[in-house]
Coordinates of C-alpha atoms and ligand atoms in Angstrom, one line a residue:
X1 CA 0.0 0.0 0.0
X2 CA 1.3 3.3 -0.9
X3 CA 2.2 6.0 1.8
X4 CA 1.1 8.8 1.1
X5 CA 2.3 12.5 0.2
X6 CA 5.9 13.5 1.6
X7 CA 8.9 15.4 2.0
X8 CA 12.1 13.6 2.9
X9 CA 14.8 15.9 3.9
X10 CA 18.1 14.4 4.5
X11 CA 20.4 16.3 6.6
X12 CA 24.1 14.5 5.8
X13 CA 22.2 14.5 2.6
X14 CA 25.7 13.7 1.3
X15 CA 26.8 11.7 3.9
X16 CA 27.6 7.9 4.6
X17 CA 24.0 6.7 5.8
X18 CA 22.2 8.8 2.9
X19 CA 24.8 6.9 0.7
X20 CA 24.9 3.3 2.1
X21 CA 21.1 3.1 3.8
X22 CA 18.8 5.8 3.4
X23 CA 19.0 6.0 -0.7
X24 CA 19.0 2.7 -1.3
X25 CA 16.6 2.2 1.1
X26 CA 14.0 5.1 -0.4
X27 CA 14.5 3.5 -3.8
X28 CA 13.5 0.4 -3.5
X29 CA 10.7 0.8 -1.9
X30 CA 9.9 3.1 -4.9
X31 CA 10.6 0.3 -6.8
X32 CA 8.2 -1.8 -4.7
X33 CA 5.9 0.9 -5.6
X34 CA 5.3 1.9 -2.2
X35 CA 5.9 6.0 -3.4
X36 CA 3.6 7.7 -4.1
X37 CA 4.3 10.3 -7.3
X38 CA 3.9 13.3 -4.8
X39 CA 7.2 12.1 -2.5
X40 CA 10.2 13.8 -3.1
X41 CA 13.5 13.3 -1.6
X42 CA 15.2 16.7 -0.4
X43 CA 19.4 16.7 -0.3
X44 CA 20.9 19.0 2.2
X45 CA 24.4 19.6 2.9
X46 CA 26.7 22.3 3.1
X47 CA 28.2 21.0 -0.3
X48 CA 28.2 23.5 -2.7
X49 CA 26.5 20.7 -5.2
X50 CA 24.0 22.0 -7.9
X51 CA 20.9 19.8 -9.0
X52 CA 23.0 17.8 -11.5
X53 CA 26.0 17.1 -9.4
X54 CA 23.7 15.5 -6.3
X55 CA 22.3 13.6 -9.0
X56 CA 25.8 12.1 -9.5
X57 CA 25.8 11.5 -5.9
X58 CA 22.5 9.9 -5.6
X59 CA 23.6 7.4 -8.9
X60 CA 26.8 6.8 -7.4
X61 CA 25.5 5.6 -4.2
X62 CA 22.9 3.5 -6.2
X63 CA 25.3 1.7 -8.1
X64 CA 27.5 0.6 -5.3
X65 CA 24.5 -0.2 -2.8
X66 CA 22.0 -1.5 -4.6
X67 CA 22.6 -4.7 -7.2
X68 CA 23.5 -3.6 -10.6
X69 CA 20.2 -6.5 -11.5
X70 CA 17.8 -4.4 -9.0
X71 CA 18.6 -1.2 -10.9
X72 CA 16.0 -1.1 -13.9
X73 CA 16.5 2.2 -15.8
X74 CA 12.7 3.1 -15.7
X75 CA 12.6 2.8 -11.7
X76 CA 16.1 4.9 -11.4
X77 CA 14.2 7.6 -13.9
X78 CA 11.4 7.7 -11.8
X79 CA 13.6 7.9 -8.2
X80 CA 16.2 10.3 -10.1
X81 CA 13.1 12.7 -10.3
X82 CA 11.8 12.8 -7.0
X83 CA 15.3 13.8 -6.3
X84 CA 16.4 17.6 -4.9
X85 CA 18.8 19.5 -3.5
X86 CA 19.3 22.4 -1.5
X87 CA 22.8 23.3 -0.1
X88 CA 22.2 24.7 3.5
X89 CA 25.1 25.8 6.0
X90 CA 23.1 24.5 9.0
X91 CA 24.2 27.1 11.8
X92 CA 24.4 29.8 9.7
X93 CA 21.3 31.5 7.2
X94 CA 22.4 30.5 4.0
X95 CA 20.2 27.9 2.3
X96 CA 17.4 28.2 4.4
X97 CA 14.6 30.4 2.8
X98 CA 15.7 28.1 -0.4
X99 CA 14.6 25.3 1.4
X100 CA 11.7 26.5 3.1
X101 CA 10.2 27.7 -0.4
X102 CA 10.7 24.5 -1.6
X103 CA 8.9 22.9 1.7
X104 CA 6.2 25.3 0.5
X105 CA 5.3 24.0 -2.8
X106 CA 5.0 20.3 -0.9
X107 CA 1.7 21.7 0.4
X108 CA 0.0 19.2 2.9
X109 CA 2.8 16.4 2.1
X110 CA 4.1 14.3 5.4
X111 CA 7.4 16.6 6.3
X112 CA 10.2 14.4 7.5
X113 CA 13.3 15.9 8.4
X114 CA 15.8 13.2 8.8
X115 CA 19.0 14.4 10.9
X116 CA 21.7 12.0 9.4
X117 CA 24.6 14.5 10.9
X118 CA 27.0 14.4 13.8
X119 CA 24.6 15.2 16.8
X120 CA 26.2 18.5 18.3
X121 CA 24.3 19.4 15.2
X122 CA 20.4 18.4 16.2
X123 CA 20.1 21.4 18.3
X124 CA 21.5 24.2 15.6
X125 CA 19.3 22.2 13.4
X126 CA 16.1 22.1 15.0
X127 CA 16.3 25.8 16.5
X128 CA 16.6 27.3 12.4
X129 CA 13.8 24.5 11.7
X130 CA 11.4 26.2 14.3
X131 CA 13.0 29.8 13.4
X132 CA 11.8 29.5 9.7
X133 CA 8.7 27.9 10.1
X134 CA 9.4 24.9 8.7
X135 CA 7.3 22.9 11.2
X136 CA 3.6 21.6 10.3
X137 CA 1.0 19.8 11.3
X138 CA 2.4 16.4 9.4
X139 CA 6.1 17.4 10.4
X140 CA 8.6 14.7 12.0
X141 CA 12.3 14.5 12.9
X142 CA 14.2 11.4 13.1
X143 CA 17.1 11.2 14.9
X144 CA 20.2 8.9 14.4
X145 CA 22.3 7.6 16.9
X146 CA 24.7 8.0 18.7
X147 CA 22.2 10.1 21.0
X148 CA 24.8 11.6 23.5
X149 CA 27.6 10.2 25.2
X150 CA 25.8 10.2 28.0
X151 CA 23.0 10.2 30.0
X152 CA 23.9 14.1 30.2
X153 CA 24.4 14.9 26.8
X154 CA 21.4 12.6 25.7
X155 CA 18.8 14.9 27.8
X156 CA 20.9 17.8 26.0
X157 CA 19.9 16.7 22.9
X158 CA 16.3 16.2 23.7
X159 CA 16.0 19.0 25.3
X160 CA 17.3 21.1 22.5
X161 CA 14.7 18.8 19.7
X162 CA 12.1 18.8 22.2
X163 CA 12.0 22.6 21.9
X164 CA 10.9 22.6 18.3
X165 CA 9.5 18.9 18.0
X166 CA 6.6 17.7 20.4
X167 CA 7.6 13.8 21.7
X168 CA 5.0 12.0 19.7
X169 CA 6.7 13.9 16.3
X170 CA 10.5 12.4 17.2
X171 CA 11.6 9.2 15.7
X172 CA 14.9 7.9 17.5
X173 CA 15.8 5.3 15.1
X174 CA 17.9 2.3 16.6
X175 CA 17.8 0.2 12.9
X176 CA 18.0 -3.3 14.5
X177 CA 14.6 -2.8 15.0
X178 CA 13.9 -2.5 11.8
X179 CA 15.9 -6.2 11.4
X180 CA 12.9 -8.5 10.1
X181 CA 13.6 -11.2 13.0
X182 CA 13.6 -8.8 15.8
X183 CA 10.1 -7.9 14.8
X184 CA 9.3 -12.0 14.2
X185 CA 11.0 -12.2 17.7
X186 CA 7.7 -10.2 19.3
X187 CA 5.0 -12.5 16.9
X188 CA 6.9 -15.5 18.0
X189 CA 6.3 -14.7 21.5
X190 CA 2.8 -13.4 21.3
X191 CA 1.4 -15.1 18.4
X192 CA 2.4 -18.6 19.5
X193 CA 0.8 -20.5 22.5
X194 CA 4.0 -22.4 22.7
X195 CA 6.7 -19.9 24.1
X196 CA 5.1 -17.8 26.4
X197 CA 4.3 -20.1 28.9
X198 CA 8.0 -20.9 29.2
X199 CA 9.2 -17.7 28.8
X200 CA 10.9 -17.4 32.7
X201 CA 13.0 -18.2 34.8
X202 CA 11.4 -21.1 35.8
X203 CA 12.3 -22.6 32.3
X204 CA 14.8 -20.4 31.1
X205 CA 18.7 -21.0 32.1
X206 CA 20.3 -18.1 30.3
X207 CA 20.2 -16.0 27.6
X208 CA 23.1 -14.8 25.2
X209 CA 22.9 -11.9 22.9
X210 CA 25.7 -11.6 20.4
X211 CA 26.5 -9.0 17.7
X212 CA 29.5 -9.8 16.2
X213 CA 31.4 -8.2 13.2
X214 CA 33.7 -9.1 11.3
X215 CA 34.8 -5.6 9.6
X216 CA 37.0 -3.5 12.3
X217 CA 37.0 0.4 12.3
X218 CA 37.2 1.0 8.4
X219 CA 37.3 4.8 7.8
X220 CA 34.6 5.5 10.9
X221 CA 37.8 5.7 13.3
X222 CA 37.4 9.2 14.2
X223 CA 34.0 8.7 15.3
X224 CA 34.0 5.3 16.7
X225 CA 37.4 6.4 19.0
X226 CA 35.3 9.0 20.8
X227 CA 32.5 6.3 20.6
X228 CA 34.0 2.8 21.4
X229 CA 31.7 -0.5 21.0
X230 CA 29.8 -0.1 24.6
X231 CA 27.9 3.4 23.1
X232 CA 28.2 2.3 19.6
X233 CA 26.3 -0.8 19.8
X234 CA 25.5 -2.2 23.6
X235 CA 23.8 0.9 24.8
X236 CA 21.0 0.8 21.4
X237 CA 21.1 -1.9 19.9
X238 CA 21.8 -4.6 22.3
X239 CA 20.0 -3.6 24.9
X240 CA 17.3 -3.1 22.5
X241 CA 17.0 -5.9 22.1
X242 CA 17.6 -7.5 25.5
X243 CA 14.5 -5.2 26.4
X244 CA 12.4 -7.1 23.4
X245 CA 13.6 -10.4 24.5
X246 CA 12.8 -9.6 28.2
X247 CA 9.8 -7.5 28.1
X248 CA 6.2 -8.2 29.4
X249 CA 3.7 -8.9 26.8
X250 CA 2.4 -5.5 26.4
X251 CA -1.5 -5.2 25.8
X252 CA -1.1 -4.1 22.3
X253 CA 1.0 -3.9 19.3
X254 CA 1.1 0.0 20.0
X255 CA 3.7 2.6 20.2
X256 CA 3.2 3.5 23.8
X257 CA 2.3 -0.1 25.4
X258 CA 5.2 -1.8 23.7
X259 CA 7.8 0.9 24.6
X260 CA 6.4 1.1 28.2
X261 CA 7.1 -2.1 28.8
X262 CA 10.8 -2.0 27.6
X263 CA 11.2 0.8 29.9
X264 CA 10.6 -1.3 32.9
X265 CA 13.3 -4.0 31.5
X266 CA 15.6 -1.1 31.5
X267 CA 14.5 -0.1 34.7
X268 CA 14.6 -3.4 36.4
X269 CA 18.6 -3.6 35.0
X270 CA 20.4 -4.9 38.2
X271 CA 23.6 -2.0 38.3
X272 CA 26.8 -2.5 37.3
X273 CA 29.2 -0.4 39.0
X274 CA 32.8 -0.2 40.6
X275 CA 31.9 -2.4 43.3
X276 CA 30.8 -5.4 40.5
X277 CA 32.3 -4.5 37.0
X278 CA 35.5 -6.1 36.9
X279 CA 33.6 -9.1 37.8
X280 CA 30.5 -8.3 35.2
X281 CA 31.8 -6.7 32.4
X282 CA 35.4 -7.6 30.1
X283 CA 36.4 -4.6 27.6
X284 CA 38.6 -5.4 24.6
X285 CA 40.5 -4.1 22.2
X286 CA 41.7 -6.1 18.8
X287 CA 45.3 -6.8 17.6
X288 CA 46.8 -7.7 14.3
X289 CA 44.8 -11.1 13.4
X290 CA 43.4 -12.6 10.7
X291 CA 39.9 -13.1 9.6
X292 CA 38.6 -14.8 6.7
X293 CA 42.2 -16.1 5.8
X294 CA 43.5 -12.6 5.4
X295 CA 46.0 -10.6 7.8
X296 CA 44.1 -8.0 9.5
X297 CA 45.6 -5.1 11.2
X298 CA 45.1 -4.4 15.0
X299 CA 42.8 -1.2 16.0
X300 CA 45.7 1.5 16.9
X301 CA 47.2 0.6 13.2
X302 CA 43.4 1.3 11.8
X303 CA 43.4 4.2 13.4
X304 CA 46.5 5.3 13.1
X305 CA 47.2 6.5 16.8
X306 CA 49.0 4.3 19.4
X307 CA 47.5 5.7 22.6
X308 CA 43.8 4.9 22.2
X309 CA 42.3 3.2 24.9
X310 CA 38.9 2.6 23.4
X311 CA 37.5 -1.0 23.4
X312 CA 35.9 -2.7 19.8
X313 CA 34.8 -5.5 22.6
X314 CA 32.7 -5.6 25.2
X315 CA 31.0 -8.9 27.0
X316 CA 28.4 -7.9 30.1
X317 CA 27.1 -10.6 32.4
X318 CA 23.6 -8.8 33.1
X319 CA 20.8 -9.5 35.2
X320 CA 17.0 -8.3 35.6
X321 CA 15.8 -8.1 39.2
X322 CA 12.2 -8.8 38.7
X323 CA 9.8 -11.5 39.1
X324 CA 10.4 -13.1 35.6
X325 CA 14.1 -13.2 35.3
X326 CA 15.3 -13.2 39.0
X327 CA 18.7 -15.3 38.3
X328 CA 18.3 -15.7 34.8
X329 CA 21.7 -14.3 33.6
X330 CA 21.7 -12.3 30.4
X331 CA 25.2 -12.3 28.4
X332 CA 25.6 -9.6 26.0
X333 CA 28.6 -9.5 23.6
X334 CA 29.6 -6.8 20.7
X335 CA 32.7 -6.8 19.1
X336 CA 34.6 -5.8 15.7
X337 CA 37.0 -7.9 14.0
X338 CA 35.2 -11.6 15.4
X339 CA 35.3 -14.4 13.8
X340 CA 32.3 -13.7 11.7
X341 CA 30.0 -11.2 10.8
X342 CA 26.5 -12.8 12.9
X343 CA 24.2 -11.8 15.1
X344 CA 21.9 -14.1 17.2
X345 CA 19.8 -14.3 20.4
X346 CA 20.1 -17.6 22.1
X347 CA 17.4 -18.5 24.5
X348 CA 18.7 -21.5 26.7
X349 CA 16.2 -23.4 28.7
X350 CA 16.9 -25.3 31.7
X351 CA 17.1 -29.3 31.5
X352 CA 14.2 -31.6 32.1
X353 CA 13.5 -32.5 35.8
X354 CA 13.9 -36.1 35.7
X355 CA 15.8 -38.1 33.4
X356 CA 14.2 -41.4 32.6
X357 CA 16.8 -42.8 30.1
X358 CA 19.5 -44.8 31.1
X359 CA 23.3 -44.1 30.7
X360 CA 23.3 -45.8 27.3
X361 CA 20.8 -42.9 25.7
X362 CA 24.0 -40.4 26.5
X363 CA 24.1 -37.0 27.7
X364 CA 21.1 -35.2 27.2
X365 CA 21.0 -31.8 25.7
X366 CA 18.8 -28.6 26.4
X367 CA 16.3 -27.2 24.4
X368 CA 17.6 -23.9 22.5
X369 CA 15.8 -21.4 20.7
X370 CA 18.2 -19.3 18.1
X371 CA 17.0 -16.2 16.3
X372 CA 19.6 -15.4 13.6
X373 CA 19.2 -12.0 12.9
X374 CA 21.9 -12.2 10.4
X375 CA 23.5 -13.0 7.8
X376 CA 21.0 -15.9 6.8
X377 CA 18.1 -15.0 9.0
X378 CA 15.7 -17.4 10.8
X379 CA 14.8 -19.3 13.7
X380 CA 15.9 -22.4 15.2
X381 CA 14.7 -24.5 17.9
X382 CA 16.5 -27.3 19.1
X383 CA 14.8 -30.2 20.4
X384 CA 15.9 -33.8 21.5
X385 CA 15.3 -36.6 19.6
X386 CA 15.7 -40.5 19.3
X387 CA 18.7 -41.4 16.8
X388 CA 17.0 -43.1 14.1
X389 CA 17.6 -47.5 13.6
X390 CA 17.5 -50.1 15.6
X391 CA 20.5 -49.0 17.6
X392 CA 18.2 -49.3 21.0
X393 CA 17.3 -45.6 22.7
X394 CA 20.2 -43.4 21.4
X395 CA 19.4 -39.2 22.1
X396 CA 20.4 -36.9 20.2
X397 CA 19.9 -33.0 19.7
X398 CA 18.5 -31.7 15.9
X399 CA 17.5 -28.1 14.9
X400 CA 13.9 -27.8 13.4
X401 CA 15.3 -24.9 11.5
X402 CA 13.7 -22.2 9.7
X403 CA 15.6 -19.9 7.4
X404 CA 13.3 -17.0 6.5
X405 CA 15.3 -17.3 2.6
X406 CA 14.6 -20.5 2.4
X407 CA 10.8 -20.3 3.7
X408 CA 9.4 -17.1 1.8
X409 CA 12.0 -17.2 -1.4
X410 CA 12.8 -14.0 -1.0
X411 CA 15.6 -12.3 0.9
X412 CA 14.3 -9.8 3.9
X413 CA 14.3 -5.6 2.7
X414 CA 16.7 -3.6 4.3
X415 CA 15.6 -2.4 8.1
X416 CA 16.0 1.0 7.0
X417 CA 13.3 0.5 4.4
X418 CA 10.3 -0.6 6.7
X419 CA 11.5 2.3 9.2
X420 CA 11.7 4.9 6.6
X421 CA 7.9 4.3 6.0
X422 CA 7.0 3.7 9.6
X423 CA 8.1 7.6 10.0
X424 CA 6.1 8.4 7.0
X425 CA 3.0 6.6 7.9
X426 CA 3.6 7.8 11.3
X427 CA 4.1 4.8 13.2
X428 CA 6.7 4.8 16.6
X429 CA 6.4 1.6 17.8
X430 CA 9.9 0.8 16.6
X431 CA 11.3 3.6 17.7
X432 CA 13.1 5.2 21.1
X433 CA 11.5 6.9 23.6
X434 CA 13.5 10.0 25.1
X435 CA 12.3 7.7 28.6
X436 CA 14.1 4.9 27.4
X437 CA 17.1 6.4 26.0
X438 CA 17.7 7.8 29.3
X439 CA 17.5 4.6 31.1
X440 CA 20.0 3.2 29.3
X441 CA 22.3 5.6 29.9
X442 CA 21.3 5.2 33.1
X443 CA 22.3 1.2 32.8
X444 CA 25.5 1.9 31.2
X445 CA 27.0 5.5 32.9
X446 CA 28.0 4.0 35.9
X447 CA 29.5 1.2 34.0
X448 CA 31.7 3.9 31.9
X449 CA 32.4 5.5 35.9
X450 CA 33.5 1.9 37.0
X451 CA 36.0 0.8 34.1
X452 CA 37.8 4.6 34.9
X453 CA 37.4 4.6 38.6
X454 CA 38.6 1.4 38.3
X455 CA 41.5 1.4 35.8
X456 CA 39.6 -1.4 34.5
X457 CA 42.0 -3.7 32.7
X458 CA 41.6 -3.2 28.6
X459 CA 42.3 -6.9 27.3
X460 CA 43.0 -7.3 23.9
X461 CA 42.1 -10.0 21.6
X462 CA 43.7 -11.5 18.2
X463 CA 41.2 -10.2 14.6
X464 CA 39.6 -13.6 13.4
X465 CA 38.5 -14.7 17.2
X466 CA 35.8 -14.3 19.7
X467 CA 37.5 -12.2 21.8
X468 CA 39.5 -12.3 25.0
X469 CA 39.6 -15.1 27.0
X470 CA 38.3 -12.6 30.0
X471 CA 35.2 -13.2 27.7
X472 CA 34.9 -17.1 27.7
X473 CA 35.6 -17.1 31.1
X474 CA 33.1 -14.5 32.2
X475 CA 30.5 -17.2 31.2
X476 CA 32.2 -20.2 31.7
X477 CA 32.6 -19.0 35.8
X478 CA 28.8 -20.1 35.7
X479 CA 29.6 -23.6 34.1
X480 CA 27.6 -22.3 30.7
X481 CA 29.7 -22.0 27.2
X482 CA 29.0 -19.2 24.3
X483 CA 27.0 -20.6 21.8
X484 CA 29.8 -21.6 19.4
X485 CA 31.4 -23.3 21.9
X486 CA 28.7 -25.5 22.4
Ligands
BG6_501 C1 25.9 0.8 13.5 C2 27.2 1.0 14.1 O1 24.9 1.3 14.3 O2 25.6 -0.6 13.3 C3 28.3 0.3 13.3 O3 27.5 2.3 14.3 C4 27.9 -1.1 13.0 O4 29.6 0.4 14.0 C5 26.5 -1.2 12.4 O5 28.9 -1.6 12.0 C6 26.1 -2.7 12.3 O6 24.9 -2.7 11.6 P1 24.4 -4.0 10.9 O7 23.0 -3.7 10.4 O8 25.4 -4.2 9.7 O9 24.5 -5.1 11.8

């Protein structure tokens, strides 16, 4: 179904994320025909690009994002011309009565101002947004991450947007909730009779949420050094989706009901501090390795700068103090420069209460439930079964596996895509609540306090592995193995 009538303007319209995600993104849903003819996709950068040259830009990024078979010349016509530009020096006045007369001939389109920029820029930005009257009644901002440092600088920030933009018109994106199985992770849970029931610590041993990369720092060095992988990826996106994983059912599929809920995960976080970190949290940084055959350089190399102490690893031993997950550990893991690019929530349940086999069925195994969120998506549950033949009353484990390629035919759209049109169509349930954001800081501050107070030792670990060893043995301690190890 088509969305309707819109305005995209892209701040960092010549940036990385317009280039990698949000172009690709916008044109195939176009090609999907989700656009209507009355969307338009509005550049803005300080580059002093005219209309021709961003259209270089826009191609460019097309052809080296999107597969050359994808890109029909018909549907790259029709993209090309919702295409504008406007160049805009974003703290200054120059650009802006350009852009707000072209805002004007958009009429009662949906006006989304997407702030794909460094974030000390969101406040200069949304104060010139209010200034020129660039606000309507079908306005929105979304705002990418990082979203502070802090849990300081994060209510800076919303303080500064919430001046201009009401609560219910910001869209904190956090794109791994955009990642098709995180959304099948809440309709397995609530549209199956089977899980919930189990879904506790009653039945549940432990649960392990890993995001592992393979690629280390690339060019992104200068912002990931100030950044490091704990706010990079543990504060959003893991703990996003912890809280999804964790969360009670909420009474609807809604905006507000499902992100009230995540709030209390966050809430119910035990805390991590100087009196426990060294025992719950490992922080790593890699060396010269090798991953996929090839020699891979160590972080300081990538970033040229021997004195960084910023970890590319962390591993956090977390628990939630409430009635469903009292001693139910939760480890989280993030790292650049694993073994393998994959990503994967493994829910490990506890083992039957009696075994009536004898010693000659072998060692029984737990049940497992594995959503892949990439690279080859799906869901696996692992279940024990008799070893086929006549060889008497042999166990063994077996994955009823389900590989959402496989299944459908048809490989999953980019999360960017479904959340570009979930701001369009006005739709926040998969996005951040300013509440939320500053619980996690909340959760993760006194962490950052901790590893400083503490001089918290910075392990390193080899490119091409898991890790540190600090890692394996921060869940090994509790006689349990990462999932690989299994
Ligand atoms: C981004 C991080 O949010 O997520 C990057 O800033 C990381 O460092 C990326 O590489 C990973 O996203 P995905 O979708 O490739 O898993």
């Amino acid at each position: 179904i088509q969305v309707s009538a819109f305005d995209l303007v892209v701040f960092g319209g010549t940036g990385d994320l317009a280039a990698r995600k949000l172009l690709p993104a916008m044109f195939q849903r176009d090609r999907a025909g989700q656009l209507p003819d009355e969307g338009r996709i509005i550049g803005v950068s300080r580059r002093a690009l005219g209309h021709d040259g961003y259209l270089d830009f826009v191609k460019k990024s097309l052809s080296t994002y999107v597969k050359a078979s994808e890109l029909e010349p018909e549907a790259l016509k029709r993209f090309l011309a919702r295409v504008h530009f406007v160049p805009v020096d974003v703290t200054g006045e120059s650009g802006w009565p350009e852009l707000a007369s072209l805002l004007a001939s958009g009429n009662e389109a949906v006006r989304c101002f997407y702030f794909a920029v460094s974030p000390d820029l969101f406040a200069p930005i949304s104060e010139r947004i209010g200034q020129f009257g660039l606000i309507t009644d079908h306005s929105r901002v979304v705002l990418e991450k990082p979203l502070g440092k802090n849990g300081e600088s994060a209510h800076a920030v919303n303080e500064a947007v919430g001046k201009v933009f009401n609560e219910h018109q910001i869209y904190r994106i956090d794109h791994y909730l955009g990642k098709e199985t995180v959304q099948n992770l809440m309709a397995l849970r609530f549209a199956n009779r089977l899980f919930e029931p189990l879904w506790n610590s009653t039945h549940i041993d432990h649960v392990q949420i890993t995001v592992a990369e393979d690629i280390g720092v690339g060019d992104r060095g200068g912002y990931y050094d100030t950044s490091g992988a704990m706010r990079d990826m543990l504060q959003n996106h893991i703990m996003q989706l912890l809280c999804l994983t964790a969360m009670e059912p909420p009474d609807a599929f809604e905006a507000d009901a499902v992100r009230d809920e995540k709030l209390k995960v966050l809430k119910a976080l035990k805390r991590i501090d100087e009196r426990n970190a060294e025992h719950m949290t490992v922080r790593a940084q890699y060396r010269a390795g090798s991953v996929g055959g090839q020699p891979s350089a160590g972080y300081l190399e990538d970033l040229g700068n021997d004195t960084s102490s910023t970890e590319t690893f962390v591993a956090i031993r977390a628990e939630i103090a409430n009635w469903r997950w009292a001693g139910v550990p939760f480890y989280l893991r993030t790292g650049k420069r694993l073994t393998k690019r994959t990503s994967e929530i493994v829910v490990n349940f506890r083992p039957i209460s009696h075994n009536i086999f004898d010693a000659t069925a072998g060692r029984l195994s737990q049940n497992r439930l594995i959503l892949r969120l990439q690279p080859d998506e799906g869901v696996t549950l692992e279940v024990t079964i008799k070893d086929p033949g006549p060889g008497g009353m042999r166990l063994r484990r077996i994955p009823l596996d389900m590989s959402f390629v496989e299944t459908f035919g048809v490989s999953n759209p980019d999360a960017y895509e479904r959340l570009l049109m979930d701001v369009i169509r006005g739709n926040q349930t998969l996005f951040m609540r300013a509440d939320e954001v500053a619980a996690a800081w909340q959760w993760v501050d006194p962490i950052h306090a901790a590893w400083a107070h503490n001089d918290q030792r910075m392990h390193t670990y080899a490119g091409g592995t898991w890790g540190p060893s600090a890692a394996i043995a921060l869940i090994e301690r509790d006689g349990r193995t990462w999932l690989e190890d299994s």
